Each structure stands twice: as structure tokens, then as C-alpha cells.
Coordinates of N, CA and C in Angstrom, one line a residue:
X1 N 113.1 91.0 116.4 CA 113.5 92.2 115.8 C 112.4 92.8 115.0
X2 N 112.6 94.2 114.7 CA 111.2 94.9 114.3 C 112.2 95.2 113.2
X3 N 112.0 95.5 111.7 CA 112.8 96.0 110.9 C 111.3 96.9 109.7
X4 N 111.8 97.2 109.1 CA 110.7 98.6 108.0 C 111.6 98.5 106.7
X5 N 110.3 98.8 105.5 CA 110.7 98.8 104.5 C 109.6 99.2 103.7
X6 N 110.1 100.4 102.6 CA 108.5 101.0 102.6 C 109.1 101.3 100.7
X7 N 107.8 101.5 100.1 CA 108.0 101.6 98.8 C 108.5 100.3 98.0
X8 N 107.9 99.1 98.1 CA 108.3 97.9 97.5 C 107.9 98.0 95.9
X9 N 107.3 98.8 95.6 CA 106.4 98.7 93.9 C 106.5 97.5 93.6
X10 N 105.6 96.5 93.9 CA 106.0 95.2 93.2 C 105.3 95.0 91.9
X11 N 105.7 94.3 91.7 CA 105.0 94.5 89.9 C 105.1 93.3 88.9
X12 N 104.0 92.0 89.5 CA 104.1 90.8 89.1 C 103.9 90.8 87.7
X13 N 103.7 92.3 86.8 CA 103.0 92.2 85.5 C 104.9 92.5 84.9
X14 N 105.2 93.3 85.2 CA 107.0 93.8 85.1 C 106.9 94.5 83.8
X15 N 105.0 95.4 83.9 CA 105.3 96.7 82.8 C 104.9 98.0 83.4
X16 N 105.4 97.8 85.3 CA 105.5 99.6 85.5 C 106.3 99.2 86.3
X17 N 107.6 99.0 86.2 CA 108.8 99.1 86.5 C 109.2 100.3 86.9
X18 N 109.9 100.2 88.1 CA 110.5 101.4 89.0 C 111.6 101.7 88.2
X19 N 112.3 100.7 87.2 CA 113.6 101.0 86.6 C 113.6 102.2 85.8
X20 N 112.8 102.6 85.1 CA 112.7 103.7 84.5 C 113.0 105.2 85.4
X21 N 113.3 105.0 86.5 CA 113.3 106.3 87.6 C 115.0 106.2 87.9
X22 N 115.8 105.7 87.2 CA 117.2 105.6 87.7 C 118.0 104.6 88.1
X23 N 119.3 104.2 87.9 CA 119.9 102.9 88.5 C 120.1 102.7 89.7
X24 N 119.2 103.6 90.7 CA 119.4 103.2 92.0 C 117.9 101.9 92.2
X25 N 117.4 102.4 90.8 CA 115.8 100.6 90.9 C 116.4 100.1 90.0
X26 N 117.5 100.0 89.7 CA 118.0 98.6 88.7 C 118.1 97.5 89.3
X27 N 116.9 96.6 89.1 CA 116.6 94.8 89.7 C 116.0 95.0 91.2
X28 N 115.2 95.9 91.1 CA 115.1 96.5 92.4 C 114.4 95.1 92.9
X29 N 113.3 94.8 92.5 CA 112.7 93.6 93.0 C 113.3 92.6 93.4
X30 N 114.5 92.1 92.6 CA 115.3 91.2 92.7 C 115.8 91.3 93.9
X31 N 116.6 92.8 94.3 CA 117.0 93.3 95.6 C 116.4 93.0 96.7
X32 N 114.7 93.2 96.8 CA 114.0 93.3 98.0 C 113.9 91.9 98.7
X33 N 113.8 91.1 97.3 CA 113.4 89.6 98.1 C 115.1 89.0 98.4
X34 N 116.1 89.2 98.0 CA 117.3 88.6 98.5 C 117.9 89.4 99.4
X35 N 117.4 90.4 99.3 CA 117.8 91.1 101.2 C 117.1 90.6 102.2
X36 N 115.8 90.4 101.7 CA 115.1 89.8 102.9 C 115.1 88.5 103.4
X37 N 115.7 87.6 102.2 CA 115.7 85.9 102.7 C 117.3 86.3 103.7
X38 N 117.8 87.3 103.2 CA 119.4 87.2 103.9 C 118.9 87.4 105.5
X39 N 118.3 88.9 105.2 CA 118.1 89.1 106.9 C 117.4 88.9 107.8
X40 N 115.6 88.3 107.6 CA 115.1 88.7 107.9 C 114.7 87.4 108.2
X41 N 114.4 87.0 109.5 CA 113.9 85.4 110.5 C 112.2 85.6 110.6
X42 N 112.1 84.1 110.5 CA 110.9 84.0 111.2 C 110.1 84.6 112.5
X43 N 111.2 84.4 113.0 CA 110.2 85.5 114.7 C 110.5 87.2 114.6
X44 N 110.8 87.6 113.5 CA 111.2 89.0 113.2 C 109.7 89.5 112.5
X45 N 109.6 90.7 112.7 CA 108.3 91.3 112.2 C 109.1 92.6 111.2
X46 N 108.4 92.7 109.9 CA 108.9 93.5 109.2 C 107.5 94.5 109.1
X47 N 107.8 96.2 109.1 CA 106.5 97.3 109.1 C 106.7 97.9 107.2
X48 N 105.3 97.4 106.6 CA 105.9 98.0 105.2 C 104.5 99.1 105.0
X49 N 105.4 100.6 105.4 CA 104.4 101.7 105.1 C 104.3 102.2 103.8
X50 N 103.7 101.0 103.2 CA 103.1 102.2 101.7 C 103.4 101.7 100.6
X51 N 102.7 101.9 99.7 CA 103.0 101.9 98.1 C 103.8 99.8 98.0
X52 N 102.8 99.6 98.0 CA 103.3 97.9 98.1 C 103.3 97.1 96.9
X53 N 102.1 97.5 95.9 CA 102.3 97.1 94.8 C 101.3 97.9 93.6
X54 N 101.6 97.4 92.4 CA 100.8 98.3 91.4 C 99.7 97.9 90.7
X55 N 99.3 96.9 91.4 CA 98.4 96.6 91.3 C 96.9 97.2 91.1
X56 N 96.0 97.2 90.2 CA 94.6 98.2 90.4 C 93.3 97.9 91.1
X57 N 93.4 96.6 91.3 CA 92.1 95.8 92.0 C 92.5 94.7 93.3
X58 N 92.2 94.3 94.1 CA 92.8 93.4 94.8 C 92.8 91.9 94.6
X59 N 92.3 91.5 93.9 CA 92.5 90.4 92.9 C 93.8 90.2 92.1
X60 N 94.7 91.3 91.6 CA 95.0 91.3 91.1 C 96.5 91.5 92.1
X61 N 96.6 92.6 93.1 CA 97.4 92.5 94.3 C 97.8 91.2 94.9
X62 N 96.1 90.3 95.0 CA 97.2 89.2 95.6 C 97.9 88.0 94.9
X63 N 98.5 88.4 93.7 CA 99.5 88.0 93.2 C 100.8 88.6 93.9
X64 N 101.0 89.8 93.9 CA 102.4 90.5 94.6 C 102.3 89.9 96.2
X65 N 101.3 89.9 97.1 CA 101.3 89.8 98.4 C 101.4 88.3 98.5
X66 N 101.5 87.7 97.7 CA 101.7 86.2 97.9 C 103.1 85.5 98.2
X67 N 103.9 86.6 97.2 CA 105.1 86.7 97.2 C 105.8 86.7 98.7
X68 N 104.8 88.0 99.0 CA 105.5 88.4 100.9 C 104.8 87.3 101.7
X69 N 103.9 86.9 101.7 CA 103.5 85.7 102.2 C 104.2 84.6 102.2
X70 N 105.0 84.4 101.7 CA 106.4 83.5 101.6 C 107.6 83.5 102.1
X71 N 107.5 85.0 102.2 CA 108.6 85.7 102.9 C 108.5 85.2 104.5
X72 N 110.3 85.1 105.1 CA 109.8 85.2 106.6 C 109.9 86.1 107.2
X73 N 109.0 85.8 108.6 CA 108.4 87.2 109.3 C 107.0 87.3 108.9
X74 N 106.5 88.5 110.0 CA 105.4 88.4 110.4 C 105.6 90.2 109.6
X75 N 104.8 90.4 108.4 CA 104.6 91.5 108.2 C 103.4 92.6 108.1
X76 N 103.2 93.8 108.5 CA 102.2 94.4 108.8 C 102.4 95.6 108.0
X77 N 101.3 96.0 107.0 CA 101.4 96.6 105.6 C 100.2 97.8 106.1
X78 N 100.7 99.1 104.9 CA 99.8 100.1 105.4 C 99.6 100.5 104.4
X79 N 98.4 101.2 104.0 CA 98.5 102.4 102.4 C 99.0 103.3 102.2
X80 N 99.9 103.3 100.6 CA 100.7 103.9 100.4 C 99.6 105.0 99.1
X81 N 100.3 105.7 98.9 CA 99.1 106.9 97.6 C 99.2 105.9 96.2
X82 N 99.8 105.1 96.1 CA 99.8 103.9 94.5 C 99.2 102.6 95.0
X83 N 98.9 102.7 96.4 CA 98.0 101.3 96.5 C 96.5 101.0 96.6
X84 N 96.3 101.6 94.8 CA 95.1 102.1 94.3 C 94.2 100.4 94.8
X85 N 94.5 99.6 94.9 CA 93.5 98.0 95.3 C 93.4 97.8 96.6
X86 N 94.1 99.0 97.3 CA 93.4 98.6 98.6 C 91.9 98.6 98.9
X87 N 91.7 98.4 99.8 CA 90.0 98.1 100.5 C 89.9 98.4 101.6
X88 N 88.8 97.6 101.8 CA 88.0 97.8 103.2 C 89.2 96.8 103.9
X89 N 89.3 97.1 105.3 CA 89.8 96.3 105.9 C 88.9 94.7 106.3
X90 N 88.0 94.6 106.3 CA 87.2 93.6 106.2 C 88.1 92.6 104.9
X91 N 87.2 93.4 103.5 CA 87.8 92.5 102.6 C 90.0 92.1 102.1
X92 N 90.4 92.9 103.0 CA 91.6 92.7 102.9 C 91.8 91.3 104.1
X93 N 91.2 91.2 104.9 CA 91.2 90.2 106.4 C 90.6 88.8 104.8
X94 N 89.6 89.0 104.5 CA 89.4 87.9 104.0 C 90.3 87.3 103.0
X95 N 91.6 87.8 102.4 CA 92.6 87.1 101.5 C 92.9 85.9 102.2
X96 N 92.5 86.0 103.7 CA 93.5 84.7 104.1 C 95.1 84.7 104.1
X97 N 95.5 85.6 104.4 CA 96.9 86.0 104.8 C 97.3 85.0 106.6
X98 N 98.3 84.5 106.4 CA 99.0 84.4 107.4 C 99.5 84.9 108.2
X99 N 100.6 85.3 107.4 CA 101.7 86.0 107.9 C 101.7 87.4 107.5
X100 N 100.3 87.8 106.8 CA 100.1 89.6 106.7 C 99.5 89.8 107.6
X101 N 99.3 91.3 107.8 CA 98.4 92.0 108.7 C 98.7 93.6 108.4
X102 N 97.0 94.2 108.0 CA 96.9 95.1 107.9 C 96.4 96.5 108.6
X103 N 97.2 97.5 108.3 CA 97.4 98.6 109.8 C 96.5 99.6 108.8
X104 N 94.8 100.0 109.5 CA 93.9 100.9 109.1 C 92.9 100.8 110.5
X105 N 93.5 102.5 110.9 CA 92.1 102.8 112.2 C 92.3 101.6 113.4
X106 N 93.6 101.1 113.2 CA 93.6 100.3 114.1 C 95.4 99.9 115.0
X107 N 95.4 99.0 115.4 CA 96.9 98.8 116.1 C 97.7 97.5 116.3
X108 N 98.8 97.1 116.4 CA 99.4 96.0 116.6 C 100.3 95.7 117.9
X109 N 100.5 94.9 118.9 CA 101.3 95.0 120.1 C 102.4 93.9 119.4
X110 N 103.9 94.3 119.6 CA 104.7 93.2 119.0 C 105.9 94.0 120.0
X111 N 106.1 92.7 120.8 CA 107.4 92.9 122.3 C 106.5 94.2 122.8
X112 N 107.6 95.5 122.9 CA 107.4 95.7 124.0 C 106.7 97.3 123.1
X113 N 106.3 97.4 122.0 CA 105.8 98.2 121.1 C 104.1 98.2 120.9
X114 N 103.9 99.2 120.9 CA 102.7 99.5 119.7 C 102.8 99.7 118.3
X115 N 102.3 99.1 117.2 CA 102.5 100.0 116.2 C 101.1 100.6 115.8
X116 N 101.4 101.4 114.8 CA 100.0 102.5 115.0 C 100.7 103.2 113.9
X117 N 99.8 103.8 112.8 CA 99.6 104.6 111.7 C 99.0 104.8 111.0
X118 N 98.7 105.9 109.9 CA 98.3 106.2 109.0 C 99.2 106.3 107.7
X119 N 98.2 106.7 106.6 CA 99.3 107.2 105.1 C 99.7 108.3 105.5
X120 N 98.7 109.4 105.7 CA 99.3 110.3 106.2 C 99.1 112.0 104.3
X121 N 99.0 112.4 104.3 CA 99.1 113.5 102.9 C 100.4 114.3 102.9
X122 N 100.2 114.7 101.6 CA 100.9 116.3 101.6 C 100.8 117.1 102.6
X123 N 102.1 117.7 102.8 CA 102.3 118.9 103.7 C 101.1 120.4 102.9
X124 N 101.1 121.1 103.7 CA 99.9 122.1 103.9 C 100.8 123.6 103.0
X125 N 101.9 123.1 102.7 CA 102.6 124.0 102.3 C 103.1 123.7 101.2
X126 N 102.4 122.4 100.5 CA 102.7 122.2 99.5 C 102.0 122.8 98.1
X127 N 102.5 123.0 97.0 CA 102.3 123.9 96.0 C 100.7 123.2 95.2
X128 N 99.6 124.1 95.2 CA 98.6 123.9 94.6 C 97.9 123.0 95.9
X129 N 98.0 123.1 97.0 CA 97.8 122.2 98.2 C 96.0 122.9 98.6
X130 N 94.9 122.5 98.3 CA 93.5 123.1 98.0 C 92.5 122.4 98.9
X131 N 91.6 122.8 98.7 CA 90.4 122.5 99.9 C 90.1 121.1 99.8
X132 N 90.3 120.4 98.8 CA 90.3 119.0 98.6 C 91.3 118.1 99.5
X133 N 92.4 118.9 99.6 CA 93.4 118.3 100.1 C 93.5 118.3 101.6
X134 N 93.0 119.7 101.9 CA 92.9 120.1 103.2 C 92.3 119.0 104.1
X135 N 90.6 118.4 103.3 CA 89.7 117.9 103.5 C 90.4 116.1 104.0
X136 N 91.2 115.5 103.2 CA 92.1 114.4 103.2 C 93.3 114.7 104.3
X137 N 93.7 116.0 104.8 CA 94.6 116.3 105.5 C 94.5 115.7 107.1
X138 N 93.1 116.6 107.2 CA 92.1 116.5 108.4 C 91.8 115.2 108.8
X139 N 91.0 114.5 107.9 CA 90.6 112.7 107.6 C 91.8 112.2 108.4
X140 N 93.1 112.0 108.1 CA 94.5 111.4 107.8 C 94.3 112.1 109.7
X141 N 94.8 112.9 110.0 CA 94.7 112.6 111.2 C 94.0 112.2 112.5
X142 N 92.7 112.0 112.0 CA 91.5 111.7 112.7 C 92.3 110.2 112.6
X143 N 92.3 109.9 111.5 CA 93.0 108.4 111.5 C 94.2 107.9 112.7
X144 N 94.8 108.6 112.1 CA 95.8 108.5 113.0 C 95.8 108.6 114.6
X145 N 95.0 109.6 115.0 CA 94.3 109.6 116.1 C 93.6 108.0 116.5
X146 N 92.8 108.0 115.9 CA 92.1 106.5 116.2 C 93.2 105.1 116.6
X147 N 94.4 105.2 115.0 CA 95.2 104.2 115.5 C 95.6 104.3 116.9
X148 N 95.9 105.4 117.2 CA 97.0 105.2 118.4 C 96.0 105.0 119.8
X149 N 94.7 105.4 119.6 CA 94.0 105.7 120.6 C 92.8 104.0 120.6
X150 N 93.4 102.9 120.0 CA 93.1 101.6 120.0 C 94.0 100.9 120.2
X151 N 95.0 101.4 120.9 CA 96.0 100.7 121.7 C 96.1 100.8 122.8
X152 N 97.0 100.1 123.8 CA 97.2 100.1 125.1 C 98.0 101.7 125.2
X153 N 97.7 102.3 126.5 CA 98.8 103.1 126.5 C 99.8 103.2 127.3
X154 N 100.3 102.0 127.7 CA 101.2 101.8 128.6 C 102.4 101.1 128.2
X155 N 102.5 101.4 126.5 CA 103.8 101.1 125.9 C 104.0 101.9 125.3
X156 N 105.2 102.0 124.5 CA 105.8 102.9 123.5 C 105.0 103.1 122.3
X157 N 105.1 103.7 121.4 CA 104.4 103.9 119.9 C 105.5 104.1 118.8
X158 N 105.6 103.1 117.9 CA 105.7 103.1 117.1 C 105.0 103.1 115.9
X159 N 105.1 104.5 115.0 CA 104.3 104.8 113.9 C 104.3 105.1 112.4
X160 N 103.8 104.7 112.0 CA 104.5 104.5 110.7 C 102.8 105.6 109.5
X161 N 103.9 106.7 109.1 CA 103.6 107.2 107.6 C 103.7 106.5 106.6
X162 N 103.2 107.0 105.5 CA 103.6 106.7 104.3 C 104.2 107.9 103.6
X163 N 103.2 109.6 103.8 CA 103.9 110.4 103.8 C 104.9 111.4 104.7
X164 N 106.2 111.4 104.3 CA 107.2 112.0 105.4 C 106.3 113.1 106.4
X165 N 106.0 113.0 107.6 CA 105.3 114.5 108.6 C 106.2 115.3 108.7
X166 N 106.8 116.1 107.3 CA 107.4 117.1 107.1 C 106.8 118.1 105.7
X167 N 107.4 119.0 106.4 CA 106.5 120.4 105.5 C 107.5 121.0 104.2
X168 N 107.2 121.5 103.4 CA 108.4 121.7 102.1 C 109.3 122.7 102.5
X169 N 109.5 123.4 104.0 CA 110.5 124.2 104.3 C 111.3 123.1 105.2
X170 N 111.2 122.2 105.4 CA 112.0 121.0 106.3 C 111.3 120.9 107.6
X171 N 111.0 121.4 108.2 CA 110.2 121.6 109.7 C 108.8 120.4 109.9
X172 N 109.1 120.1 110.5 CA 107.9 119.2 111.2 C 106.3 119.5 111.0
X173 N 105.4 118.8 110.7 CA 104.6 119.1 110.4 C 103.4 118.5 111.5
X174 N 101.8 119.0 111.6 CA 101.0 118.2 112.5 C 100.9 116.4 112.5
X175 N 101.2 116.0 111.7 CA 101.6 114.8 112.4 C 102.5 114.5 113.3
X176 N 103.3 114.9 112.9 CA 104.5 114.9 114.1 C 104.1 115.5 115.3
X177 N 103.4 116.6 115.3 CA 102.6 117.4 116.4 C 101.7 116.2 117.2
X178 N 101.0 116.2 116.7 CA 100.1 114.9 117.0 C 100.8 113.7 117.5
X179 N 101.6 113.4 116.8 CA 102.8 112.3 117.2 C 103.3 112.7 118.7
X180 N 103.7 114.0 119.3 CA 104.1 114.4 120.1 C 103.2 114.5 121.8
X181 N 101.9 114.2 121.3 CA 100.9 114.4 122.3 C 101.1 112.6 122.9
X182 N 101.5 112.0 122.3 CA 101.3 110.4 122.7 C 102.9 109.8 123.2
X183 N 102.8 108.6 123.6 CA 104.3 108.4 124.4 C 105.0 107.5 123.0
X184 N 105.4 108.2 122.1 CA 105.8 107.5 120.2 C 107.3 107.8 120.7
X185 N 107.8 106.4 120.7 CA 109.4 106.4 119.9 C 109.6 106.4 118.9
X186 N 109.2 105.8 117.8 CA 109.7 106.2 116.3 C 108.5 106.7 115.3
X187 N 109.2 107.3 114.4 CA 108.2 107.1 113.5 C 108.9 107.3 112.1
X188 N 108.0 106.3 111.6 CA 108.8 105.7 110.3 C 108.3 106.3 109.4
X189 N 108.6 106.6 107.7 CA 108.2 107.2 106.8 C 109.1 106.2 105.3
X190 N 108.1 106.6 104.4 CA 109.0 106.2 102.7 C 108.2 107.3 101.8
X191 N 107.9 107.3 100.9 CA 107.6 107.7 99.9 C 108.5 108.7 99.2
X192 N 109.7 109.0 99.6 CA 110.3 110.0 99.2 C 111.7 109.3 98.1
X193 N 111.6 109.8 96.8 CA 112.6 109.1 95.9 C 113.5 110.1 95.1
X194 N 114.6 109.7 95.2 CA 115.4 110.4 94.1 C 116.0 111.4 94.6
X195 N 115.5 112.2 94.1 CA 115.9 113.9 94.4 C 115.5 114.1 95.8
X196 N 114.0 113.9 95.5 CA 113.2 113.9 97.1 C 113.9 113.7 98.5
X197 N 115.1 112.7 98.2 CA 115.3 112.2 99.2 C 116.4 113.5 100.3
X198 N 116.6 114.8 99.7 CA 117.0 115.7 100.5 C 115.8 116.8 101.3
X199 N 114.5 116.1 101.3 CA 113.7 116.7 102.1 C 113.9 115.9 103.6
X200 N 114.6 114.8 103.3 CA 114.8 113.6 104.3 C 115.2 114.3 105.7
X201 N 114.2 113.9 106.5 CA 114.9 114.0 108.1 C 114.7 113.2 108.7
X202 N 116.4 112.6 109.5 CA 116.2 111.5 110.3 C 117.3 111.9 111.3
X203 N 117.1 110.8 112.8 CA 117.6 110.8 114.2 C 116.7 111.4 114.9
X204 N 116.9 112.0 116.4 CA 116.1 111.9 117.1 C 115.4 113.3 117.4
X205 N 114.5 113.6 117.3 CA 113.7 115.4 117.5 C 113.0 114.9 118.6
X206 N 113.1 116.2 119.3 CA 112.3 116.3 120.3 C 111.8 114.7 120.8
X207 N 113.0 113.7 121.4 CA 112.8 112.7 122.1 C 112.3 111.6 120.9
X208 N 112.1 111.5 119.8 CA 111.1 110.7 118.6 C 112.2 110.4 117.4
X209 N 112.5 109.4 117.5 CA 113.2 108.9 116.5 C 113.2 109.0 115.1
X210 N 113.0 109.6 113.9 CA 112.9 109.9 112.5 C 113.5 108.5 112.0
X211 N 113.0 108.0 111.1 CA 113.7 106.9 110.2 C 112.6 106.8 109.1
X212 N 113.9 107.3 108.0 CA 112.6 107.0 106.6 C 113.7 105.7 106.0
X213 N 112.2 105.0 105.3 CA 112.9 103.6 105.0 C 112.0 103.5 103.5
X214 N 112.3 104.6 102.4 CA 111.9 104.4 101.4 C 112.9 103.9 100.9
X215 N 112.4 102.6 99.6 CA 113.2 101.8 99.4 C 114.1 101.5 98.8
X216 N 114.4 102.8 97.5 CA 115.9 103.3 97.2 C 116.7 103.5 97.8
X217 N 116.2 104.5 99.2 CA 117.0 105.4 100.0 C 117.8 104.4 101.2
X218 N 116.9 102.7 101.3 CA 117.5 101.9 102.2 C 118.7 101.0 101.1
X219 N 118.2 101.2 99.7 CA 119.1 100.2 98.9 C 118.0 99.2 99.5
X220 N 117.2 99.2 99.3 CA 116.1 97.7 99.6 C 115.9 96.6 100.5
X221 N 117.3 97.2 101.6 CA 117.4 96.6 102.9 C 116.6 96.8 103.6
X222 N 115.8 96.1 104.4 CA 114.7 96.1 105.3 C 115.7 97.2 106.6
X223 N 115.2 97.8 107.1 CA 116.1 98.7 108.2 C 115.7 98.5 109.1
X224 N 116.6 98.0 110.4 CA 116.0 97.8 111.7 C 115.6 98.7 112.6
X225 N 114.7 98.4 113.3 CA 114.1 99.7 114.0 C 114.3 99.6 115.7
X226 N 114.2 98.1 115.9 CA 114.1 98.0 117.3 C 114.3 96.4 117.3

């Protein structure tokens, strides 16, 4: 089973608590790890696009990722805009992770899938959206480009954002565009909370499955994908 779960904020220090954003993060933490011992097997792979912990250095990260490293399943993590301790993919390989694996400029085959993504930015139509951003816009799909284009192409693609590839009038944005040039069944997204969560679009467009699995909006259930 493939299942997704995106926006974990872990927070081994427990003084930047998601709680302060509403009762839907009340014991949030508590929530993520006893949904996952409930549902989630050893030969299952879980996809976690983004924002993983709050950590500022990676030293200090792998306190939170130790946690998932315990967890069952084979999980494969991506950068989120708050996973200020990420790295080079080199020094992230060297933690000595098991049962992690990390998705940058690059790809995973699991059954009969690809997975393949980027973080992905702000939409182009977002407010105060400037040449700096543009500049990161561009990057983010070159990226993305690469992931999918370091895989086989004689399976499906499954792809995972971190930010939704939707624009602030609801409409689809060039990732999705991009997304559309390749043979992609899903593509996953989180980062969207609270209020946010009515920018939300999910089911199937133009043949490509929509599923955001930010981690209020799943109630901290890992969501199955495939």
C-alpha cells in the first residue's frame, strides 16, 4: 500500500507547537504516531511531502526523524518551506536512515509507480509574488523536471508537492501543466491549513488525481493513495 501524509511539524523541543493554530492540532503529534502504528504495515510505504519538522540544523532534525525511523514502513520525505535543516542530499544519505529516503532531483520505483517531486512555490498570482520568487518558481520546475525525467518511463508517476499547483483564483497552475506533459496519476500536495484549506482541490482533472494530505485537513491519518 502507498499512503501520504504531509505537514507532520514535529517538534521534539514541544515549544513551536502547532496547537496554538486551533483545535483541529490539539495533540496533534500524539495523533500522527497512533494513526500510524494503527494503520500503517511494514511492507507499506508512506510519501511525507513537506514541512516534517521544526527543527533548524540537521543535527537537531534527527531527533524528530528518529521517531519515523521507528515507525513501520518504508517512508520517503520531501522539503517542505519550514524544513529550514534540510541539506544536501549527500549529507541527508549519511544519517544512516533505514527506513527513510529522501526525494531531491531525483526518483523512487515502489510496485507498479514512480514517485517523483518537488516543494514546488507560490502561485504567480500570489500577492507581493516578485522577481525573487519568480527566480525560485522557475528553479522548482526545472526540479521537477529532473525528478520525473530520472525515472523509468514506462510506469505511472506519482508526484508529490509540498506547495498545492494551484493559483489563488482556484485553477491549475504550471506545475500541473508540467505534470500533464508526463504519464502522472496522482499528485499529492499539504501545506494548506485552516482557512486555507478552501483553496483545496481534489479528484480527478484532466485524467490526474488531486489529493492533498495536509495534516489537519487528513485529521493526521496517513491517506491512501494506491
Amino acid at each position: 500500500m502507498i499512503y501520504a501524509i504531509a505537514d507532520l511539524h514535529l517538534d521534539y523541543t514541544e515549544e513551536k507547537s502547532m496547537e496554538v493554530f486551533g483545535d483541529a492540532w490539539k495533540n496533534y503529534q500524539e495523533k500522527i504516531f497512533n494513526n500510524w502504528n494503527k494503520l500503517i504495515k511494514d511492507g507499506d510505504t508512506v510519501l511525507i511531502p513537506g514541512d516534517i519538522s521544526w527543527a533548524m540544523d540537521i543535527d537537531h532534525a534527527k531527533i524528530d526523524l528518529e521517531k519515523l525511523e521507528k515507525l513501520p514502513g518504508r517512508k520517503i520525505l520531501m522539503k517542505g518551506n519550514h524544513d529550514y535543516w534540510w541539506s544536501t542530499l549527500n549529507k541527508l544519505k549519511q544519517l544512516g536512515f533505514s527506513t527513510i529516503e529522501f526525494l531531491q532531483n531525483n526518483s523512487f520505483e515502489i510496485e507498479d509507480y514512480i514517485i517523483c517531486g518537488t516543494r514546488g512555490w507560490i502561485s504567480r498570482d500570489s500577492r507581493d509574488f516578485d522577481d525573487h520568487d519568480e527566480k525560485i518558481f522557475a528553479r522548482e520546475l526545472l526540479r521537477l523536471q529532473n525528478s520525473i525525467e530520472s525515472s523509468r518511463q514506462d510506469k505511472k508517476l506519482i508526484i508529490n508537492f509540498h506547495y498545492p499547483p494551484i493559483n489563488g483564483d482556484g485553477s491549475l497552475n504550471e506545475f500541473f501543466d508540467l505534470a500533464k506533459n508526463y504519464n502522472t496519476d496522482t499528485i499529492i500536495y499539504g501545506h494548506l491549513h485552516g482557512s486555507g484549506h478552501r483553496l483545496i482541490r481534489e479528484g480527478n482533472i484532466d485524467g490526474i488525481n488531486l489529493v492533498c494530505a495536509s495534516g489537519d485537513y487528513i485529521d493526521f491519518k496517513p491517506v491512501r493513495i494506491k
